[in-house]
Coordinates of C-alpha atoms and ligand atoms in Angstrom, one line a residue:
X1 CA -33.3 -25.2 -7.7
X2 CA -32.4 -21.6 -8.7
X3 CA -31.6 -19.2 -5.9
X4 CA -33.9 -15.8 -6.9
X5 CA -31.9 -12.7 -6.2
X6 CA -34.0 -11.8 -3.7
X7 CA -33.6 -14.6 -1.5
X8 CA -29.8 -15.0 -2.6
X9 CA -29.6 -11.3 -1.1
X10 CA -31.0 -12.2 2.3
X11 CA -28.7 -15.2 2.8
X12 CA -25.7 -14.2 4.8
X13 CA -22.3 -15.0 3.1
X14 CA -20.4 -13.6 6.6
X15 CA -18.7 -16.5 8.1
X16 CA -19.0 -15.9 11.6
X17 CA -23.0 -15.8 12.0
X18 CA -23.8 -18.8 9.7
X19 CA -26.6 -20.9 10.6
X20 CA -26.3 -24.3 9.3
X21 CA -29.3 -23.3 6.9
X22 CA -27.7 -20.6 6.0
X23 CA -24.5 -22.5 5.4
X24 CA -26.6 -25.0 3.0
X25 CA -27.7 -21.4 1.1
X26 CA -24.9 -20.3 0.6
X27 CA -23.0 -23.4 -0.6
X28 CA -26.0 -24.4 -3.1
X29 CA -25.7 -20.4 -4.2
X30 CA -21.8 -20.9 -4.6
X31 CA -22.1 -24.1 -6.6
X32 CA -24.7 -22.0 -8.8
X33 CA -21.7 -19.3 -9.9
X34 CA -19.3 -21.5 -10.2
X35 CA -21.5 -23.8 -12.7
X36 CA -22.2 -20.1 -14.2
X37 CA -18.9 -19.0 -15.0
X38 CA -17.9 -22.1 -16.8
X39 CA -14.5 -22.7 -16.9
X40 CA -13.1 -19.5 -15.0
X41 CA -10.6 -21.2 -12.3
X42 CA -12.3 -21.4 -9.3
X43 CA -11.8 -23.0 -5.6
X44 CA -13.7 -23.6 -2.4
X45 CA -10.5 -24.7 -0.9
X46 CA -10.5 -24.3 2.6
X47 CA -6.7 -23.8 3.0
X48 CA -6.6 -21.2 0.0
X49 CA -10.0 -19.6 0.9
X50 CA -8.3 -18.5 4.1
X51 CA -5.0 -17.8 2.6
X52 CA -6.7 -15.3 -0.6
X53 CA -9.0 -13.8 2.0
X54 CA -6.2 -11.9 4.5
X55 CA -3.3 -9.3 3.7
X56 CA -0.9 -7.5 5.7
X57 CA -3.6 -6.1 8.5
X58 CA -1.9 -8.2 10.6
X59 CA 0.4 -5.5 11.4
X60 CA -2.4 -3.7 13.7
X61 CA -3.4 -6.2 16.6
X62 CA -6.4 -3.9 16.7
X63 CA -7.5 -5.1 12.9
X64 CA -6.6 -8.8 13.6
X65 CA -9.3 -10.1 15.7
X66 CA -11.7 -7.9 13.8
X67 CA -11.1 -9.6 10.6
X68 CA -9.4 -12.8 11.5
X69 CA -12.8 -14.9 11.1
X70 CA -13.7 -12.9 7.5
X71 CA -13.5 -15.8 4.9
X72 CA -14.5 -15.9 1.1
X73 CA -16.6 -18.5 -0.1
X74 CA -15.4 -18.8 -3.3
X75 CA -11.8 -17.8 -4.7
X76 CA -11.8 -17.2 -8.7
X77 CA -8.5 -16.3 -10.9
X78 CA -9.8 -14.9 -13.7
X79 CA -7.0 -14.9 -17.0
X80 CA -9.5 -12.5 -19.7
X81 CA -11.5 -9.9 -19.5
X82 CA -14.3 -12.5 -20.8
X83 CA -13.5 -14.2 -17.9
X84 CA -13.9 -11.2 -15.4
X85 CA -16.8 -10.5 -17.6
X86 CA -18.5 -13.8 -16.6
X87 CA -17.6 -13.0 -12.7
X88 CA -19.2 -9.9 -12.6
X89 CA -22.5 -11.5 -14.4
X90 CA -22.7 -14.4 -12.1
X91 CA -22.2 -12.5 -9.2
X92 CA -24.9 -9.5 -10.6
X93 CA -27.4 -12.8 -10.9
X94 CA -26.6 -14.3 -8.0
X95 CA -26.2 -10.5 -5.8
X96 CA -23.1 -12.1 -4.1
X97 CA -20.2 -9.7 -3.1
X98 CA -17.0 -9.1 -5.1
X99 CA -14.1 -8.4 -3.8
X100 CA -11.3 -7.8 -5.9
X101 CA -7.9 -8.8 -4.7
X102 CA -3.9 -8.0 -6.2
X103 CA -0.9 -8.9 -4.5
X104 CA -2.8 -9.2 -1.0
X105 CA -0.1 -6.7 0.3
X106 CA -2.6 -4.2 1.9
X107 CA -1.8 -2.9 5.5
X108 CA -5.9 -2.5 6.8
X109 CA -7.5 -5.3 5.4
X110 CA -8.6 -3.5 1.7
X111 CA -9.2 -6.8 0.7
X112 CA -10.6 -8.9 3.0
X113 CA -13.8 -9.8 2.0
X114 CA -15.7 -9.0 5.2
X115 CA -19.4 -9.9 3.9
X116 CA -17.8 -13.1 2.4
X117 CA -18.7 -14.3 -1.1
X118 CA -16.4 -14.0 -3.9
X119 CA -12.9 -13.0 -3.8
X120 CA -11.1 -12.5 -7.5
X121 CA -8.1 -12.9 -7.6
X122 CA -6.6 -10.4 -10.5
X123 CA -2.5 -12.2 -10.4
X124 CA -3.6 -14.3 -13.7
X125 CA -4.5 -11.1 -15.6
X126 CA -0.6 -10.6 -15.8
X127 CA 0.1 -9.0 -19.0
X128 CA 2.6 -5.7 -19.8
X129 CA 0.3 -4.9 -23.3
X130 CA 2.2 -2.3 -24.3
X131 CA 5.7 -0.4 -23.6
X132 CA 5.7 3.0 -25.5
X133 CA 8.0 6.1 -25.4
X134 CA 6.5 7.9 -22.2
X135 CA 4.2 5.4 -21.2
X136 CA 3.2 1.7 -20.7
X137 CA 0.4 -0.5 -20.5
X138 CA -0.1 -2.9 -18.0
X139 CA -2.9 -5.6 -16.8
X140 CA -4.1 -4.9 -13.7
X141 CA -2.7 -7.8 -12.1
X142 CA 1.2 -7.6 -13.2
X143 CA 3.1 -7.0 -10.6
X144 CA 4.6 -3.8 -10.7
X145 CA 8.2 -5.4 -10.5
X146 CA 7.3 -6.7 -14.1
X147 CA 6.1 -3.8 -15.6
X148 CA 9.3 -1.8 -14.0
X149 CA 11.4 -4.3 -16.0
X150 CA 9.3 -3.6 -18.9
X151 CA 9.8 0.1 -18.8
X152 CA 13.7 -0.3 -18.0
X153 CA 14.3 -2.6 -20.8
X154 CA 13.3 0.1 -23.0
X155 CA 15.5 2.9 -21.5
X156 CA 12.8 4.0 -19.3
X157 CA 11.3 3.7 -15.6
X158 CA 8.2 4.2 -13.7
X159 CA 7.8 7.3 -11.8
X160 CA 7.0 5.6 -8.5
X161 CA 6.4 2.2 -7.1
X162 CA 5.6 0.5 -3.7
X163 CA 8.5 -1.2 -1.8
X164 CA 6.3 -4.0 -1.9
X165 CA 6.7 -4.0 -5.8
X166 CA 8.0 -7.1 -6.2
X167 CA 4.7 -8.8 -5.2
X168 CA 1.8 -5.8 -5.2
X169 CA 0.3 -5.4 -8.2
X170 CA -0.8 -2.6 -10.6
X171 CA -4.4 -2.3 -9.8
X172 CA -3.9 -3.0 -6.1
X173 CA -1.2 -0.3 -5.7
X174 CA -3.8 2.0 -7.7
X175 CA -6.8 0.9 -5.5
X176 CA -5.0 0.5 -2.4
X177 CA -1.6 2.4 -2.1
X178 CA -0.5 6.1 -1.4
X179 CA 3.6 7.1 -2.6
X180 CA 6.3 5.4 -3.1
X181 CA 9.7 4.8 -3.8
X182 CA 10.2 8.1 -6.3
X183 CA 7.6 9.8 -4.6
X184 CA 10.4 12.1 -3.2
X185 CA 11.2 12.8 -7.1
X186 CA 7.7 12.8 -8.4
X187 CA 4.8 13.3 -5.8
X188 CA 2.1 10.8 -4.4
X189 CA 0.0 9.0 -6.5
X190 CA -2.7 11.7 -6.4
X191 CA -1.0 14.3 -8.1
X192 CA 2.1 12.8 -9.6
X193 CA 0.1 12.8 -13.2
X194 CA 1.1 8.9 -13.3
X195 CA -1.7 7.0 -14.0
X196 CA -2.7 8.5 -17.5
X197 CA -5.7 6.7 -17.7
X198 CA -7.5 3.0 -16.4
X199 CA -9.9 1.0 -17.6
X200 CA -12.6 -0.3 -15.5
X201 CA -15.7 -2.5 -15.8
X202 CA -18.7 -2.2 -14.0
X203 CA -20.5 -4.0 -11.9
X204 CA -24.0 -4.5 -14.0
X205 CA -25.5 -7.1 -16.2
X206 CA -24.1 -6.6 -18.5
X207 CA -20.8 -5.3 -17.7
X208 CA -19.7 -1.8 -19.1
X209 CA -15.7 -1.0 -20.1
X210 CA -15.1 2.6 -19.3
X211 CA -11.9 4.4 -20.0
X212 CA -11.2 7.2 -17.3
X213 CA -8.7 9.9 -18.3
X214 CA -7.7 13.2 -16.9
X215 CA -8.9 13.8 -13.0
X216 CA -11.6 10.9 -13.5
X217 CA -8.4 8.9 -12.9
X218 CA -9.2 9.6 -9.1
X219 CA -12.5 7.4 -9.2
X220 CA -10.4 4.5 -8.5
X221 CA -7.2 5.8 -7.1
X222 CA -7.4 4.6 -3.5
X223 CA -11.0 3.4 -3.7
X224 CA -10.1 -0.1 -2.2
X225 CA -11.5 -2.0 -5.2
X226 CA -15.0 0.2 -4.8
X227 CA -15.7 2.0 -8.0
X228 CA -15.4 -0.8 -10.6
X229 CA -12.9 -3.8 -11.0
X230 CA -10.0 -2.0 -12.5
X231 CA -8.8 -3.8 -15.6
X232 CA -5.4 -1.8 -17.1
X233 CA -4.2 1.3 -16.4
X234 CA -1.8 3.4 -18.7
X235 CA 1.1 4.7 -16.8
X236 CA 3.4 7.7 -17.3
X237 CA 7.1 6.8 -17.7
X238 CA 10.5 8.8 -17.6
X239 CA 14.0 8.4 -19.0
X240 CA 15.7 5.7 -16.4
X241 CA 18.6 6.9 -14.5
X242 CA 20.9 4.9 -12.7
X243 CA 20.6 5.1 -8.7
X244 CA 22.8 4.3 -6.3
X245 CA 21.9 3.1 -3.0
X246 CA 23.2 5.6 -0.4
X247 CA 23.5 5.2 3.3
X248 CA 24.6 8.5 5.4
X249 CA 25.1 8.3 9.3
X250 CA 24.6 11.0 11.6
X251 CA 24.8 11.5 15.6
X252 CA 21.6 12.7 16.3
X253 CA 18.4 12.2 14.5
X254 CA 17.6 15.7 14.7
X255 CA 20.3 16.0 12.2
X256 CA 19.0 13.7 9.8
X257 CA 15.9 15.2 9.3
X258 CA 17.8 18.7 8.9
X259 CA 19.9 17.0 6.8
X260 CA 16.7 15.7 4.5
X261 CA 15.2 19.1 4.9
X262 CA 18.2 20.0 3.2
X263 CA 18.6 17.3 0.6
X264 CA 15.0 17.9 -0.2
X265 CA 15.4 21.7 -1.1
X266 CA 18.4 21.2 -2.9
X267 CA 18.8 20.7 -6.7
X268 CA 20.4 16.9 -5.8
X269 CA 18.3 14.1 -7.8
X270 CA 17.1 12.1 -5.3
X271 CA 14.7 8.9 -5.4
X272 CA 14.3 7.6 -2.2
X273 CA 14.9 9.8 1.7
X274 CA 14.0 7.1 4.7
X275 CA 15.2 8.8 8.1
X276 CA 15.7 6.0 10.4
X277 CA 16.8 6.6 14.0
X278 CA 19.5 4.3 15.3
X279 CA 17.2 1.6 17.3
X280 CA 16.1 0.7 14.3
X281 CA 19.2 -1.2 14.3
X282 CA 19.0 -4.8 14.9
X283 CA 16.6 -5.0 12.3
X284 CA 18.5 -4.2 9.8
X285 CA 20.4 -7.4 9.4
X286 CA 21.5 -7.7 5.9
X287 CA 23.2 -3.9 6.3
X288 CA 24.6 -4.4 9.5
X289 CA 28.2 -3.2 8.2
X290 CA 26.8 -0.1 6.9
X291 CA 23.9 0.9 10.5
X292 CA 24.9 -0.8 13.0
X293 CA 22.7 1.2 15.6
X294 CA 25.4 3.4 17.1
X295 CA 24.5 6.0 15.0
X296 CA 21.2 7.6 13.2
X297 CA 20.9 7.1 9.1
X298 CA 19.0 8.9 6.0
X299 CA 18.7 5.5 3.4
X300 CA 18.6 7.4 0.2
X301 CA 18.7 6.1 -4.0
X302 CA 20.6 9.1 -5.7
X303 CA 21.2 9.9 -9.0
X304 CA 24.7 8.4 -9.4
X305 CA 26.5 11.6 -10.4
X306 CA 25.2 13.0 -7.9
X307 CA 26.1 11.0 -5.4
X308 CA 29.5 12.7 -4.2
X309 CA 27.6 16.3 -3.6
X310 CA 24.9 14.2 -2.0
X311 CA 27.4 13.1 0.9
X312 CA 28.9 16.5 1.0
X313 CA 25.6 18.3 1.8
X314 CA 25.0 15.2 4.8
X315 CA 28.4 16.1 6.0
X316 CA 27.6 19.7 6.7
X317 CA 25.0 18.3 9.5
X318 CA 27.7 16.0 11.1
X319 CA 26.9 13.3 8.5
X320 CA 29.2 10.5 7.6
X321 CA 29.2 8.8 4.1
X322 CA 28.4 4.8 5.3
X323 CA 27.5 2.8 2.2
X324 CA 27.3 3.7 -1.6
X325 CA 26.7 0.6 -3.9
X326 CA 25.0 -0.1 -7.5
X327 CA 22.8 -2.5 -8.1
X328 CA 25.2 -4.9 -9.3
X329 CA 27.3 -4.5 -6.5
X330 CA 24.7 -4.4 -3.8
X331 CA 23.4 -8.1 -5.6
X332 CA 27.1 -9.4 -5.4
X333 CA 27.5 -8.5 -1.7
X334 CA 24.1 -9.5 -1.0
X335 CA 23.1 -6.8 0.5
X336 CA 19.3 -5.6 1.3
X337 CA 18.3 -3.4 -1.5
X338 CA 17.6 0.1 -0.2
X339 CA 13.9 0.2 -1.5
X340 CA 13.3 -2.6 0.3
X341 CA 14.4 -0.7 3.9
X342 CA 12.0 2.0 3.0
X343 CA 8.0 2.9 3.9
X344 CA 6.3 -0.3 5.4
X345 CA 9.0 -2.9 4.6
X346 CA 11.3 -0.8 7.8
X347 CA 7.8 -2.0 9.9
X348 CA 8.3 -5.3 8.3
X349 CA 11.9 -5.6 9.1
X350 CA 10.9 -4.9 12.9
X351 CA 8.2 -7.4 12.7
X352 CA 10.1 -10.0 11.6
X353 CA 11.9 -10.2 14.9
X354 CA 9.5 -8.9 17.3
X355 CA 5.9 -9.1 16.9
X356 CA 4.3 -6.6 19.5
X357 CA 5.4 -3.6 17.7
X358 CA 2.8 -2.1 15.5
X359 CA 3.2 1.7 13.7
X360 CA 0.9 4.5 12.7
X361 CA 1.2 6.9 9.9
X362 CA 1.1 10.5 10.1
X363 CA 1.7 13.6 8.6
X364 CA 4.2 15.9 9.9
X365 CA 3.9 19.7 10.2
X366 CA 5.2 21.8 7.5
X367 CA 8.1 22.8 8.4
X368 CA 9.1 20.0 10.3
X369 CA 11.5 21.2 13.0
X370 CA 14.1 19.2 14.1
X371 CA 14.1 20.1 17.4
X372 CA 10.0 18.3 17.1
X373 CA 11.4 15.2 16.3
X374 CA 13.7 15.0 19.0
X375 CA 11.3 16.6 21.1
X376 CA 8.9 13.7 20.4
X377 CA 11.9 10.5 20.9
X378 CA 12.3 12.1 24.6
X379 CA 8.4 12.0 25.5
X380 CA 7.7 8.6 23.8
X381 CA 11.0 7.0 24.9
X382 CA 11.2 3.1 24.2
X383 CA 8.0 3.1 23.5
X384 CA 8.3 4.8 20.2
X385 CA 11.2 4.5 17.3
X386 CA 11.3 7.3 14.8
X387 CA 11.1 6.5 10.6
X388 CA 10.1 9.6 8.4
X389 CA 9.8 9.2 4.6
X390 CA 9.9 12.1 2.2
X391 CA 7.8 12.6 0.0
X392 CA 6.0 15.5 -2.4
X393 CA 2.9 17.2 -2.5
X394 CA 1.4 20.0 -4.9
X395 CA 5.0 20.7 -5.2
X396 CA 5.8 20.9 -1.6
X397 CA 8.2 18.5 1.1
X398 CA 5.4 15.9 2.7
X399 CA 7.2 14.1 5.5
X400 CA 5.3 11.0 6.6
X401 CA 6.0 9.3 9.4
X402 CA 6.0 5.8 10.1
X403 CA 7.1 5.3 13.6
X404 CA 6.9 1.9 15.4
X405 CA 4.6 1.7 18.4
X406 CA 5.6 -0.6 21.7
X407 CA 1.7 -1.8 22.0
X408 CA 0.3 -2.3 25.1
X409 CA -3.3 -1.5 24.6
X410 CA -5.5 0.2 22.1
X411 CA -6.4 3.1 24.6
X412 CA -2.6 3.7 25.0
X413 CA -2.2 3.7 21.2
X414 CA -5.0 6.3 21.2
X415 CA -3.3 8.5 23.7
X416 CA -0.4 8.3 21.3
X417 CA -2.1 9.2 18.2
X418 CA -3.7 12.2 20.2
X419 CA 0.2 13.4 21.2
X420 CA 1.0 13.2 17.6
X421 CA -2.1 15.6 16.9
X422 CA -1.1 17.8 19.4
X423 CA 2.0 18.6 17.9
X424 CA 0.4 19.7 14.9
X425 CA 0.8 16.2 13.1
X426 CA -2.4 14.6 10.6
X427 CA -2.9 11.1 11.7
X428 CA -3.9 8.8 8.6
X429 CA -4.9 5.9 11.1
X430 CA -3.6 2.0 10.0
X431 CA -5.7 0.9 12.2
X432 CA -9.2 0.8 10.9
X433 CA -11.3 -0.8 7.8
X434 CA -13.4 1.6 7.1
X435 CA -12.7 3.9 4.1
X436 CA -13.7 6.8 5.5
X437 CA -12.0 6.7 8.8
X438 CA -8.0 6.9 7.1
X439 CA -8.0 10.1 6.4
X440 CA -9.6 12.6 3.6
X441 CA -12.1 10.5 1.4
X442 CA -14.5 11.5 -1.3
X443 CA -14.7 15.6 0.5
X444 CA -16.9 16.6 -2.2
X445 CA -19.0 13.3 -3.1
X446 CA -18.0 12.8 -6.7
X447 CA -16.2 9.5 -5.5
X448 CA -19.5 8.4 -4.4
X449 CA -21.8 9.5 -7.1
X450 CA -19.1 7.3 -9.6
X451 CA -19.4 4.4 -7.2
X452 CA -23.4 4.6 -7.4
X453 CA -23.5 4.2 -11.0
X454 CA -20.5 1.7 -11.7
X455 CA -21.6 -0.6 -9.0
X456 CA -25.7 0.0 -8.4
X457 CA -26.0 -3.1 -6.1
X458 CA -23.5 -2.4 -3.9
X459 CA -21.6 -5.5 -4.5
X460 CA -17.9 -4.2 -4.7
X461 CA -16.2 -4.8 -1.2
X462 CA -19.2 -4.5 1.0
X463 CA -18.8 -3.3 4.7
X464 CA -15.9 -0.9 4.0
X465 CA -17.7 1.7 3.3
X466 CA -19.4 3.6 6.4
X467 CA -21.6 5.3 4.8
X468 CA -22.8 2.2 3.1
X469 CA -23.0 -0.6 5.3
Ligands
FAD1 C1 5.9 -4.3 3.7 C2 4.9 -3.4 3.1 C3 5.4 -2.3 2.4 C4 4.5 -1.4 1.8 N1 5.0 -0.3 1.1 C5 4.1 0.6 0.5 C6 4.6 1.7 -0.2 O1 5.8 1.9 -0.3 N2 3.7 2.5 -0.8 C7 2.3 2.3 -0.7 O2 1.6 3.1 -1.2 N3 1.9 1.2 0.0 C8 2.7 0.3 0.6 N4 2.2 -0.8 1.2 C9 0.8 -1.1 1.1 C10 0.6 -2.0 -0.2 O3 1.7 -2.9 -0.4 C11 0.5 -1.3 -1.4 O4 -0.6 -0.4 -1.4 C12 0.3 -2.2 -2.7 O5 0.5 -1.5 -3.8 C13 -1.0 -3.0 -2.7 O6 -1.0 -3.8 -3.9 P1 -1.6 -5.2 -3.8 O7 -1.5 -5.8 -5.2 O8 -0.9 -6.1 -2.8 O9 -3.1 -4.9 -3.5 P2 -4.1 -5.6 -2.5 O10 -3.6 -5.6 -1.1 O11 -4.4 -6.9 -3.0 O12 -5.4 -4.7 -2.7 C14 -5.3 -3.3 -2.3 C15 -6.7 -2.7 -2.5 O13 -6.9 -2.5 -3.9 C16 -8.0 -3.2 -4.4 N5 -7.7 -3.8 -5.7 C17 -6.8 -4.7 -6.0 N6 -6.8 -4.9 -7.3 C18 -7.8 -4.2 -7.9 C19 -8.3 -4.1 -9.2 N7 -7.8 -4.7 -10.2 N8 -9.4 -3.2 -9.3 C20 -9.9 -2.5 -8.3 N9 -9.4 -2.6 -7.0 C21 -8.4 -3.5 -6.8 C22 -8.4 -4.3 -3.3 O14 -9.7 -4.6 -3.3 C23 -7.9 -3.6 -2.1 O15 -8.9 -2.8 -1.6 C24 3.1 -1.6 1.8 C25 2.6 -2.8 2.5 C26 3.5 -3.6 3.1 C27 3.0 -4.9 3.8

């Protein structure tokens, strides 16, 4: 018996509240798209259902018992566009939620599917379709370690990438990241002029391919797989240079971040500026010879001839040079690779050996003072470590930082966030699913006009949109 849309629409896919007629429902709806997209790879795999259906949100214990219990119904790997073609048609007849999943690395649960139904996995639509001089084309589901590889083989690089590049993927980076290593160099995502143009399909019956160039681009930049099922995206690229992975020590962490303030203004070619204050430490295992935690550290990638005036600057601010390898000779000493110290992977690296720390994000004030930053480590004490990444925007320094939080309770992380806003810092809060709630989304409603007419039924993601659910 055919479910009718209507009726399909009224059964609840959500895990948590399913009757055991629901349960039937849904299972005899699930086995109706799957026998409806034909040979697609699909799975109702209990042990991969759970697996496909959580990312990183793990990091906030305020997300986790939120979204531990969300669980697809139905995982599906797509290799074609026919194939995401068929997804979206089944899931259009059927009115069962879509949501679209990369690498799985997300930090707030962008993909968990929290009204259930069908999670698509994009990993099999893998390709790097074209590498051409300033730009490259790329499946939405390469990993953006491939397509780097790509570019470099041809004398070239991507302007930015994730530290998490070596398992994120294009389209999830485009629908769920921010900056990125070369963000220093080249800007955030928003207004780096990366992403040239994407291709998307909609969410219809039948399915439409739109190309979106120019500031359309923004439909889908950090939409968290909202506005259409991205499919490619055309990438700028720039000549590759050769960086060298640079670590400077300093004895206070004020001085670091006068030292980046520095570094940043100067005419020094620099891809990568991580302040890390000393407690950081013990985490940092595989670089143990180079920050050993008796002194604080800027982890930089710089342009290898600039490399000596790099360290010459740091020493003006009582900075020692600590480490300066290539790749080749970071590989041979097996050494942590300096991208992979940086943005969330320094959470991470905490993480690994203690689990009650969690982070925030936020914006410092422009300037940011030194004397603010040490100001802050003396009120926060142990209960806060300092980590500030540099980054450009419009043109201008952006310092995010990514500090790591003691947690104790949510009200005491609230009090926190509020002593950061105090100071004249923008909090972009990690620890919420709702689109709206991280920061600035959609000010003017274009974002949600698009949405309206690639995705009419509201099927993309359901429940992380507030003003939607
Ligand atoms: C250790 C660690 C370090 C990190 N470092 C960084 C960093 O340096 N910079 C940064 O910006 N972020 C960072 N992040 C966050 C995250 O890794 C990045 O945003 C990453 O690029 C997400 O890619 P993904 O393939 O894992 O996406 P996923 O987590 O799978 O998805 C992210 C969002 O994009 C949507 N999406 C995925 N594919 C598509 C598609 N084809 N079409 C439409 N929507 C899609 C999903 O629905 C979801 O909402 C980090 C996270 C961790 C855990």
């Amino acid at each position: 018996m055919l479910v009718t849309p209507s009726v399909a629409q009224q059964v609840s896919l959500s895990p948590a509240a399913k009757s055991q007629e629901d349960k039937m429902a849904s299972q005899t709806l699930v086995e109706q798209f799957r026998q409806d997209i034909g040979n697609v790879s699909s799975t109702v795999d209990e042990r991969q259902l759970r697996q496909k259906s959580h990312d990183f949100h793990w990091y906030s214990p305020v997300l986790t018992p939120q979204l531990q219990n969300c669980l697809a119904d139905v995982v599906v790997q797509p290799r074609s566009e026919e194939e995401i073609a068929a997804v979206v048609v089944a899931a259009v007849k059927h009115r069962i939620p879509l949501t679209v999943r990369g690498g799985g690395t997300g930090n707030y649960g962008q993909s968990v599917p929290l009204k259930g139904g069908v999670l698509v996995d994009m990993t099999g639509f893998n390709k790097v379709t074209a590498v051409e001089s300033g730009s490259i084309r790329v499946q939405a589901g390469a990993v953006i370690g491939a397509a780097l590889e790509a570019a470099l083989a041809s004398g070239q690089q991507l302007m930015m990438y994730p530290s998490t590049m070596r398992s994120a993927t294009i389209g999830g980076y485009l629908g769920g990241g921010f900056a990125g290593i070369g963000s220093v160099r080249h800007g955030i995502i928003r207004d780096s002029g990366m992403i040239q143009s994407v291709r998307i399909m909609t969410i219809e019956e039948p399915p439409r391919i739109l190309t979106l160039c120019g500031d359309d681009v923004g439909f889908v930049f950090h939409s968290w797989g909202t506005t259409g099922i991205i499919l490619e995206a055309q990438l700028k690229l720039v000549p590759a240079e050769k960086w060298i992975d640079c670590i400077a020590t300093f004895p206070t962490y004020g001085d670091v971040i006068a030292f980046g303030n520095a570094a940043f203004d100067s005419d020094l070619d620099i891809f990568l500026l991580s302040a890390v204050e000393r407690r950081f430490g013990p985490f940092y295992k595989r670089l143990h010879k180079y920050f050993d935690g008796s002194r604080d550290a800027m982890f930089s990638m710089v342009k290898e001839s600039d490399v000596d005036r790099y360290f010459a600057l740091a020493t003006t601010f009582n900075g020692h040079r600590s480490m300066a390898v290539s790749d080749t000779q970071s590989a041979a000493a097996n050494l942590r690779r300096i991208h992979e110290t940086a943005f969330n992977h320094t959470t991470l690296m905490a993480l690994q050996v203690d689990r009650s720390w969690t982070y925030l994000q936020v914006v410092m004030p422009n300037p940011y003072e030194p004397k603010l930053a040490e100001e802050q480590m003396r009120r926060f004490g142990d209960e806060v470590l300092m980590h500030h990444e540099y980054t450009k925007e419009k043109g201008r320094c952006r310092i995010g930082g990514l500090p790591l939080i003691r947690y104790t309770t949510e009200q005491r992380l609230n009090e926190i966030m509020r002593s950061f806003e105090a100071d004249g810092c923008m909090l972009n809060n990690p620890h919420i699913f709702k689109l709206e709630d991280g920061g600035r989304f959609d000010p003017e409603g274009r974002k949600m006009a698009f949405r309206a007419s690639v995705d009419p039924m509201k099927l993309l993601n359901p429940g992380k949109l507030r003003s939607l659910s």
